[in-house]
XYZ file of C-alpha atoms in Angstrom:
664
model
C 113.755 77.787 104.158
C 112.186 77.286 107.935
C 109.845 79.472 107.344
C 108.133 77.601 105.341
C 108.462 73.787 106.912
C 107.238 76.516 109.788
C 104.015 77.684 107.975
C 102.880 74.434 106.355
C 103.218 72.930 110.181
C 100.973 76.101 110.863
C 98.086 75.224 108.205
C 98.069 72.186 109.653
C 96.582 73.015 113.303
C 93.986 73.998 111.569
C 90.423 72.496 112.845
C 88.103 73.875 110.346
C 87.169 73.371 106.379
C 89.663 75.755 104.556
C 87.820 76.071 101.147
C 84.516 76.466 102.863
C 85.959 79.249 104.911
C 87.023 80.694 101.357
C 83.642 80.828 100.164
C 81.910 82.432 103.365
C 84.557 85.663 103.518
C 84.119 85.297 99.321
C 79.772 85.577 99.994
C 79.299 82.511 97.407
C 81.492 79.859 95.262
C 81.321 81.503 92.316
C 82.454 84.617 93.882
C 84.640 82.649 94.940
C 86.151 81.161 91.773
C 85.297 85.005 89.954
C 88.131 85.738 92.403
C 90.578 83.196 92.337
C 90.687 83.298 89.053
C 90.818 86.912 87.611
C 93.539 87.153 91.474
C 95.302 84.271 89.993
C 96.162 85.998 86.049
C 96.730 89.204 87.364
C 100.067 87.431 89.523
C 100.837 85.342 86.664
C 100.801 89.004 84.317
C 104.680 90.417 84.486
C 103.075 93.723 83.418
C 101.811 94.176 86.131
C 104.312 93.956 88.159
C 104.626 95.694 91.487
C 107.744 95.470 93.245
C 109.582 98.120 92.503
C 106.986 100.678 92.851
C 108.935 102.750 95.716
C 111.413 103.250 93.825
C 110.017 105.044 90.673
C 110.629 109.273 91.097
C 106.924 111.082 90.580
C 106.800 110.480 86.782
C 108.046 107.512 85.861
C 105.234 106.065 88.705
C 102.373 107.706 87.013
C 103.330 106.632 83.205
C 104.380 102.917 85.135
C 99.970 103.579 86.532
C 99.115 104.513 82.842
C 100.975 101.811 81.234
C 98.976 99.563 83.153
C 95.295 101.055 82.822
C 96.150 101.079 79.318
C 96.489 97.337 79.218
C 94.562 96.749 82.268
C 91.958 97.849 79.633
C 93.210 95.801 76.951
C 93.497 92.460 78.703
C 89.700 93.327 79.200
C 89.175 93.568 75.939
C 90.721 90.463 75.404
C 89.549 88.478 77.762
C 85.840 89.462 77.107
C 85.558 89.626 80.324
C 82.141 90.282 81.856
C 81.848 93.453 84.151
C 82.295 92.078 87.399
C 85.309 90.388 86.463
C 87.115 93.290 85.026
C 86.696 95.689 88.381
C 87.629 92.247 90.085
C 90.615 93.066 87.918
C 90.907 96.521 88.056
C 90.629 95.403 91.866
C 93.716 93.434 91.816
C 96.083 95.463 90.213
C 95.866 96.661 93.255
C 96.867 100.187 92.291
C 94.940 103.553 92.594
C 94.648 105.779 89.390
C 91.491 107.404 87.377
C 90.124 104.166 86.171
C 88.643 104.278 90.264
C 87.011 107.504 90.091
C 86.139 106.772 86.054
C 84.337 103.397 87.358
C 83.278 104.280 90.355
C 82.023 107.335 91.003
C 81.859 109.332 87.140
C 79.154 105.993 86.241
C 77.911 105.582 88.970
C 76.589 109.378 88.821
C 75.562 109.071 85.577
C 73.637 106.361 85.999
C 71.324 108.324 89.587
C 71.431 111.663 88.415
C 71.256 111.831 84.348
C 67.928 111.232 82.191
C 67.389 109.066 80.503
C 68.131 111.003 77.233
C 71.815 112.119 79.124
C 72.589 107.850 80.373
C 72.074 106.817 76.357
C 74.164 109.629 75.502
C 77.429 109.649 78.181
C 77.228 105.451 78.947
C 78.131 104.147 75.502
C 80.975 106.754 75.280
C 81.875 105.633 78.993
C 81.816 102.305 78.987
C 83.872 101.686 76.053
C 86.368 104.656 78.033
C 85.816 106.505 74.938
C 85.581 109.646 77.235
C 86.791 109.835 80.859
C 85.484 110.999 83.503
C 86.270 112.319 87.372
C 84.437 113.698 90.188
C 84.698 117.159 90.580
C 82.577 117.734 94.209
C 85.900 119.090 96.419
C 86.972 121.924 96.676
C 89.918 124.366 97.533
C 87.747 126.075 100.640
C 84.388 123.143 100.941
C 85.411 119.266 101.287
C 82.504 118.220 103.431
C 79.997 121.421 102.977
C 78.961 120.541 99.575
C 76.001 123.100 100.046
C 79.072 125.877 100.277
C 81.053 125.228 97.021
C 81.616 128.151 95.929
C 81.933 127.367 91.727
C 79.214 128.425 89.805
C 76.670 127.263 86.967
C 75.253 130.762 85.595
C 71.748 130.055 82.834
C 72.592 132.218 79.971
C 68.650 132.156 77.692
C 69.908 134.071 75.075
C 72.213 131.238 74.107
C 70.750 128.336 76.011
C 74.331 127.372 77.698
C 75.228 127.050 81.469
C 78.308 130.068 82.126
C 81.254 127.374 84.506
C 83.046 130.076 86.929
C 85.415 129.354 89.818
C 84.869 133.366 91.034
C 87.725 132.965 93.991
C 90.898 130.987 94.699
C 88.735 128.904 97.603
C 85.924 127.974 94.806
C 89.425 125.862 92.545
C 88.030 122.073 92.029
C 90.124 120.682 94.777
C 91.280 116.872 95.272
C 89.358 114.953 92.138
C 91.413 111.385 91.046
C 91.899 111.583 87.799
C 90.724 114.987 86.778
C 95.528 116.306 86.802
C 96.337 114.967 83.899
C 94.030 112.318 82.432
C 90.091 113.081 82.990
C 88.198 114.437 79.292
C 85.379 115.335 81.135
C 84.107 115.311 84.737
C 80.664 115.300 85.931
C 81.236 118.878 88.413
C 79.124 119.949 91.038
C 78.545 124.681 91.140
C 75.658 126.451 92.825
C 72.617 126.762 89.892
C 72.038 130.558 89.094
C 68.860 132.115 87.121
C 68.289 135.393 87.119
C 70.613 136.321 89.738
C 68.778 133.829 91.822
C 71.000 130.740 93.585
C 69.162 127.146 93.527
C 71.645 125.359 95.293
C 74.624 122.734 93.970
C 73.757 121.152 90.914
C 75.567 118.104 89.148
C 76.878 119.658 85.432
C 78.894 117.196 82.590
C 81.734 119.634 81.245
C 83.852 118.659 79.393
C 87.828 119.259 80.315
C 90.002 118.496 77.480
C 90.073 117.852 72.850
C 89.694 114.814 72.464
C 92.350 115.771 69.942
C 94.825 116.083 71.670
C 93.730 115.902 75.400
C 94.768 120.093 76.052
C 92.618 121.830 78.319
C 89.975 123.317 76.894
C 89.616 127.182 76.565
C 89.312 129.131 79.750
C 90.051 126.052 81.906
C 93.211 125.621 84.556
C 93.575 122.769 85.369
C 96.815 120.379 86.285
C 98.211 117.939 89.959
C 98.165 119.173 92.613
C 101.516 117.915 93.968
C 102.397 114.751 96.578
C 100.955 113.133 98.968
C 101.385 110.980 101.884
C 103.916 107.879 101.218
C 106.560 106.380 98.626
C 103.848 104.981 95.556
C 100.921 104.267 97.786
C 98.670 107.587 95.740
C 101.350 109.340 94.031
C 100.054 107.372 91.492
C 97.059 109.107 90.992
C 96.839 112.131 89.495
C 94.716 114.290 92.146
C 94.013 117.787 90.605
C 93.095 121.133 91.453
C 90.859 122.751 88.507
C 89.499 126.355 87.820
C 87.064 127.787 85.592
C 87.478 131.406 83.354
C 83.302 131.414 82.587
C 83.362 128.472 80.605
C 79.895 127.673 78.001
C 78.257 124.131 78.204
C 75.042 123.119 76.288
C 71.562 123.527 78.674
C 71.516 119.613 77.987
C 74.603 119.158 80.335
C 73.348 119.419 83.698
C 72.077 115.874 85.294
C 68.496 116.925 84.904
C 66.838 113.459 86.568
C 65.399 115.209 89.570
C 65.184 118.897 89.018
C 65.346 120.690 85.352
C 66.328 124.426 83.848
C 63.511 124.260 80.833
C 65.118 126.663 77.887
C 62.917 129.784 78.866
C 64.677 129.721 82.282
C 62.898 127.923 85.015
C 62.685 125.139 86.945
C 61.262 122.687 87.160
C 61.139 119.336 88.894
C 60.856 116.094 87.655
C 58.116 114.239 88.730
C 61.233 111.518 90.057
C 61.403 112.093 93.196
C 65.230 113.622 94.455
C 65.229 111.244 97.706
C 66.630 109.480 94.438
C 70.052 110.873 94.472
C 71.166 109.631 98.020
C 70.608 106.024 96.001
C 74.661 106.619 94.121
C 75.684 108.393 97.895
C 74.318 104.755 99.570
C 76.883 102.761 96.856
C 80.056 104.247 96.867
C 79.999 104.236 101.057
C 78.875 100.540 101.263
C 81.270 100.019 98.713
C 83.379 102.219 101.338
C 82.781 99.775 103.814
C 83.829 96.978 102.109
C 86.783 98.005 100.684
C 87.777 98.474 104.518
C 87.296 95.005 104.890
C 89.556 94.060 102.190
C 91.967 96.417 103.297
C 92.033 94.797 107.084
C 92.404 91.315 105.974
C 95.618 92.328 103.478
C 96.887 94.295 106.944
C 95.984 91.061 108.598
C 96.767 88.687 106.519
C 100.906 89.629 106.820
C 101.456 90.554 110.384
C 99.329 87.158 111.568
C 101.861 84.791 108.814
C 105.035 87.086 109.732
C 104.150 86.574 113.083
C 104.267 82.836 113.447
C 107.913 83.333 110.836
C 109.479 85.815 113.734
C 110.772 84.116 116.299
C 111.816 86.537 119.903
C 113.209 85.900 123.079
C 112.305 83.035 125.543
C 114.681 80.089 124.273
C 113.417 75.984 125.353
C 115.268 73.921 125.333
C 115.657 72.515 121.904
C 117.520 76.123 121.736
C 114.392 77.477 119.744
C 112.931 80.800 120.136
C 108.789 81.458 121.161
C 107.180 82.376 117.682
C 106.077 85.896 118.420
C 102.975 85.052 118.073
C 102.453 82.839 121.008
C 103.106 86.129 123.338
C 99.992 86.859 125.034
C 100.650 90.407 123.895
C 100.686 89.836 120.626
C 97.040 88.253 120.658
C 95.372 90.927 122.372
C 96.713 93.055 119.597
C 96.448 90.664 116.774
C 93.163 88.677 117.352
C 90.651 91.925 117.043
C 91.928 92.852 114.480
C 91.592 89.446 112.515
C 88.284 89.411 114.049
C 87.427 93.052 113.471
C 87.942 91.345 109.597
C 85.644 89.431 109.865
C 83.068 91.357 111.551
C 83.442 94.437 108.483
C 83.241 91.985 105.885
C 79.704 90.701 107.095
C 78.518 94.585 108.260
C 79.635 94.777 104.163
C 77.645 92.727 102.809
C 74.242 92.994 104.603
C 75.765 97.241 103.162
C 75.180 95.330 99.512
C 71.324 93.843 100.382
C 70.115 97.520 101.872
C 71.271 99.417 98.927
C 69.139 96.938 96.461
C 66.811 97.741 99.290
C 67.194 101.214 99.106
C 67.157 101.412 95.309
C 63.769 100.064 95.539
C 61.924 101.368 97.874
C 62.997 104.750 96.067
C 62.168 102.990 92.761
C 59.111 102.947 93.742
C 58.336 105.652 95.933
C 59.392 104.264 99.063
C 61.025 107.311 101.237
C 60.169 105.191 104.710
C 64.209 103.606 105.825
C 65.966 106.528 103.529
C 66.548 108.481 106.189
C 68.102 104.847 108.834
C 69.908 104.201 105.894
C 71.570 107.675 104.669
C 72.667 107.288 109.056
C 73.508 104.240 109.169
C 75.529 103.520 105.849
C 77.301 106.878 107.108
C 78.239 106.170 110.240
C 79.137 102.333 109.176
C 81.680 104.010 106.938
C 83.091 106.235 109.424
C 83.635 103.990 112.025
C 85.733 100.913 109.919
C 87.781 103.560 107.347
C 88.940 104.953 110.645
C 89.037 100.755 112.465
C 90.622 99.294 109.668
C 93.379 103.273 108.721
C 94.108 102.665 113.064
C 94.725 99.113 112.270
C 96.584 98.487 109.350
C 98.961 100.501 111.769
C 98.821 98.645 114.486
C 99.671 96.040 111.834
C 102.944 97.609 111.113
C 103.813 97.783 114.697
C 103.525 94.446 115.632
C 105.849 93.179 112.697
C 108.590 95.287 114.297
C 111.816 97.110 112.746
C 110.829 95.552 109.416
C 107.666 96.455 109.272
C 108.426 99.982 108.749
C 110.154 98.629 105.110
C 108.226 98.984 101.882
C 109.312 95.190 101.243
C 107.106 94.470 104.024
C 104.016 95.994 102.495
C 101.880 97.734 105.251
C 103.615 101.392 104.908
C 102.332 101.683 101.728
C 99.512 100.219 102.494
C 98.634 102.513 104.818
C 99.385 105.276 102.746
C 97.199 104.227 100.597
C 94.056 103.793 102.410
C 94.605 107.032 105.125
C 92.455 109.000 102.851
C 89.183 106.367 103.056
C 89.507 108.299 106.267
C 88.201 112.018 104.690
C 86.850 111.333 101.410
C 82.681 110.938 100.618
C 82.374 112.477 103.875
C 84.458 113.824 107.180
C 84.518 110.321 109.470
C 83.672 112.820 112.762
C 81.104 114.363 110.274
C 79.326 111.728 108.951
C 79.341 110.170 113.255
C 77.808 114.567 114.322
C 74.608 112.794 111.287
C 74.254 110.015 112.431
C 73.387 112.172 115.981
C 71.258 114.201 114.676
C 69.166 111.005 113.358
C 69.340 109.280 116.339
C 68.780 112.377 118.717
C 65.528 112.582 116.053
C 64.770 108.809 116.829
C 64.553 109.443 120.706
C 62.530 112.461 120.977
C 59.839 110.804 118.371
C 59.620 107.016 121.237
C 55.969 106.621 122.885
C 54.547 109.484 119.881
C 53.164 106.499 117.454
C 56.204 106.625 114.801
C 57.852 103.485 116.133
C 61.582 103.515 115.145
C 62.758 101.189 112.112
C 65.686 98.448 110.736
C 68.595 99.457 113.333
C 67.469 100.988 115.503
C 64.481 98.840 115.656
C 65.826 98.463 119.627
C 64.603 101.419 120.601
C 61.598 100.811 120.381
C 62.124 98.328 124.003
C 63.886 101.991 125.209
C 61.979 101.098 129.094
C 62.959 98.056 129.203
C 66.721 99.094 128.103
C 66.362 101.253 130.745
C 66.710 99.579 133.369
C 67.709 96.514 132.391
C 71.040 94.620 133.577
C 73.082 91.736 132.668
C 72.968 88.847 133.967
C 76.468 87.680 133.206
C 78.043 85.403 136.798
C 80.303 83.563 134.578
C 82.895 84.579 132.338
C 81.469 81.772 130.662
C 77.991 83.399 129.923
C 79.859 86.161 127.962
C 79.777 83.723 125.124
C 75.835 84.274 125.036
C 74.881 85.914 121.915
C 71.952 87.203 123.590
C 73.723 88.024 126.156
C 76.850 90.367 124.541
C 72.900 92.282 122.305
C 71.604 93.244 125.125
C 74.700 94.189 127.420
C 75.592 97.009 123.407
C 71.793 97.539 123.039
C 71.227 99.169 126.428
C 74.734 101.041 126.009
C 73.937 102.612 122.917
C 70.527 103.479 124.164
C 70.895 105.320 127.897
C 74.544 106.585 125.695
C 71.565 108.178 123.305
C 69.480 109.094 125.823
C 71.723 110.999 128.581
C 72.891 112.664 125.205
C 69.501 113.750 124.226
C 68.210 114.603 127.682
C 72.011 117.100 128.242
C 70.835 118.312 124.893
C 67.245 119.347 125.883
C 68.475 121.949 128.877
C 69.836 124.450 126.296
C 67.575 127.140 124.513
C 69.068 126.660 121.585
C 70.012 123.418 120.158
C 72.225 123.658 118.164
C 73.970 125.473 120.293
C 73.339 122.761 122.349
C 74.435 119.776 119.271
C 78.260 122.195 119.287
C 78.715 121.932 122.913
C 77.392 118.625 123.698
C 79.375 117.028 119.661
C 82.134 115.201 121.193
C 79.053 113.178 123.662
C 77.329 112.887 120.842
C 80.379 111.136 118.753
C 80.502 109.322 120.797
C 77.137 107.749 120.920
C 76.755 107.708 117.461
C 79.740 104.958 117.712
C 78.368 102.783 120.097
C 75.665 102.648 117.635
C 77.880 102.357 114.617
C 79.592 98.862 116.989
C 76.142 97.474 117.764
C 75.349 97.473 114.553
C 78.514 95.732 113.543
C 77.653 93.042 115.995
C 73.968 91.981 115.498
C 74.379 91.495 111.398
C 77.469 89.481 113.048
C 75.332 87.297 114.916
C 72.893 87.444 111.544
C 75.200 86.016 109.923
C 76.312 82.476 111.807
C 72.390 82.881 112.566
C 72.474 81.453 108.623
C 73.146 77.936 107.805
C 77.093 77.691 106.910
C 78.375 74.764 105.752
C 81.730 73.442 106.173
C 83.843 71.283 108.869
C 84.682 74.049 111.769
C 83.437 77.148 109.726
C 80.706 78.174 111.808
C 82.234 77.797 114.675
C 86.234 79.976 113.897
C 83.243 82.439 113.169
C 81.584 82.243 116.816
C 84.832 82.336 118.358
C 86.313 85.177 116.115
C 82.376 87.275 116.444
C 83.462 86.650 120.509
C 86.325 88.087 119.975
C 85.212 91.673 118.493
C 82.769 91.875 120.934
C 83.887 91.968 124.021
C 87.181 93.600 122.812
C 84.862 96.661 121.413
C 83.717 95.779 124.938
C 87.558 96.179 126.683
C 88.122 99.242 124.913
C 85.224 100.964 125.906
C 84.348 100.135 128.994
C 83.787 102.950 130.609
C 80.737 103.723 128.709
C 79.127 99.650 129.600
C 80.800 101.376 132.869
C 79.648 104.158 133.347
C 76.025 104.014 131.527
C 75.726 100.747 134.221
C 75.175 98.036 131.513
C 77.542 95.590 133.265
C 79.118 95.781 136.637
C 83.069 95.915 136.646
C 82.500 92.580 138.360
C 81.117 91.265 135.215
C 84.660 94.135 133.039
C 86.653 91.371 134.773
C 85.112 88.268 134.012
C 84.296 89.523 130.048
C 88.588 89.820 129.916
C 88.761 86.433 131.393
C 87.047 85.287 128.610
C 88.504 87.140 126.432
C 92.393 85.574 127.154
C 90.570 81.673 126.543
C 89.151 82.723 123.124
C 93.104 84.335 122.519
C 94.130 80.329 123.068
C 91.383 79.400 120.942
C 92.292 81.164 117.871
C 95.712 80.456 118.054
C 95.761 76.820 116.337
C 93.531 78.828 113.350
C 95.159 81.786 112.920
C 96.798 81.005 109.612
C 94.357 78.819 108.314
C 91.525 81.705 108.746
C 94.270 84.254 106.902
C 94.789 81.587 104.393
C 90.924 82.291 103.515
C 91.405 85.249 102.197
C 93.154 83.843 99.236
C 95.570 86.594 98.357
C 97.962 85.614 96.778
C 101.080 87.059 96.861
C 101.654 89.742 94.126
C 97.864 91.248 96.161
C 99.172 91.419 99.486
C 102.794 92.986 97.860
C 104.449 91.970 101.511
C 107.841 90.202 102.234
C 106.974 89.713 105.160
C 103.732 88.215 104.114
C 104.404 85.361 102.224
C 102.381 81.441 101.766
C 105.443 79.772 102.076
C 106.861 81.671 104.963
C 110.264 81.798 103.435
C 110.666 86.108 104.701
C 114.320 85.928 105.848
C 116.533 85.447 102.395
C 113.599 87.257 100.213
C 114.355 90.170 103.464
C 117.698 89.960 102.025
C 117.124 89.148 98.105
C 114.400 92.821 97.899
C 117.376 94.668 100.304
C 119.522 94.337 97.377
C 117.503 95.696 93.967
C 116.762 99.639 95.452
C 119.261 101.727 93.301
C 121.059 102.974 95.822
C 122.795 99.584 95.496
C 123.858 99.384 91.867
C 127.648 100.322 92.694
C 129.305 100.390 95.987
C 130.460 103.255 95.779
C 127.661 106.091 95.860
C 126.909 108.449 93.718
C 128.277 112.286 95.942
C 131.002 109.980 97.272
C 134.409 112.548 95.287
C 132.252 115.172 95.916
C 130.841 114.897 99.559
C 132.488 112.218 100.986
C 136.006 112.777 99.533
C 137.143 115.956 100.920
C 135.428 115.248 104.625
C 137.641 112.390 104.660
C 140.469 114.105 103.168
C 140.336 116.738 105.844
C 139.228 114.055 109.677
C 142.812 112.341 108.417
C 144.831 116.181 107.712
C 143.793 116.836 111.029
C 144.718 113.241 112.540
C 148.627 114.679 111.920
C 148.244 117.522 113.435
């Protein structure tokens, strides 16, 4: 039980109020209370057990997911949970399932793009789970390029219907979660065709399966696309393939909040601005950023606890080996990820505010902040999901060989999370969208059109192009104003340099393609600046609790200086800092690692994750790792018998053959 005593000792070192840090992480005391109550409710219910998930066949795995989803819905109704509480319960069940797309995409899309009549018709059915929906946009041949989708919706004025059709193999809907085996309905994106004229992509509500026997309706070919990366992982989700053979739907099942097709076959614009469609996109992407902080913090929690339990080398006079977490090589890889988890949490909070602000402005027909908000959410989705996917894998490696076991929780977490780098926009494509926005902003400088929101710093272009970092000693890097100016100057200079290089091309699109790698890096610099600036804004708030703000300041400095270290070439080549100042930043970074070390376990305890949610023997709260690893090994079906299946058919004949050869 040495591990138990060891983590208790680690917790006693905390230099801040852990309970108050839990509130900061959760966002409010109310949110913490709800989260804590629901997570423990799930953890204490054996029906939500998940430790055998990686040992199940695909069919058993999927059936088990259906059972959990149905049971979760039953508990939501029995306990009369609020929408907030129900969302928390689904989160802590921790199993990708059709529910995710029903609540996360199908319902929000109808809310955002349906008319009042359509919302009144479809949402009550969806909220009561009388229909189950998914989001069918991506096709076999097109994902990020939505305008290239091939599925057609042709209006038939004779019957007042749309004919949904898949004209090619590549027009098959491919990947939608919940589509393969469960969904009864889908929001299907197809090209609107009226009188042989193509009016671009629109959304349509299409019933896929009978509500009586669940069989596919006539003209619909539908199924699962097969096993994905990992063991259990995302294979609990029925990602699907869907083809239409001239399927007819009523005209009023086109989502018509923005544009409508009349009975006579005329396309008319409503008085609702088309920009409202972006509200759903902003909502989904801000949710993805929040999910990134959850996934990264989960991996970091596992790696931090295990790094404190694990001892290797460095035998001391007491005969005890050194804790892995005390090695500087471990700290330099682990603590920046810890800081990133907190940084992504806070920028996620800000994105929630941004979504509400943008939505209010859209309702009032104020579109002034929409381009900036679109670029911002696209860039942060890309930045945080890429960093989180890489961070989870780094945490696995930080756990050594045992991190490769499924019982560590890390291989499955990685396999579940990495699709986030692709869905809702490929990460590189999204950064190129950010780059276009930055190039447009730079081109308008000096025109009287002032930059807004996260680009407001570009209004100081002359100052940022000429400023020199004032750092003279390592401690100067602890000043938020110094760090912020360095990040602003780096982003400004990279954007201006890219704009100047683009101007050398006669064809701007040719230039954009040629310089795309540089433009992506300029977009990354801008997005990292956003994270740094929002972390600073968080520190400027009233943060209660003994020592809490001090710990957050340390984490902020680690995040910023680690990014500076990682992208040192950008800072040096653009002249933002000198090599000497870069060296001082590294000195300060090493010092900051030492300051985090006594608080590391308490900082991951503040995530308030139950052992059930973590799903990791290595990340157990009590630190009792090795007995549990040994215990888990014997649960594997291969250990059901001492002599394996196949011994008599394959192993025994080989052994007997070897014995006969030996006698020769």
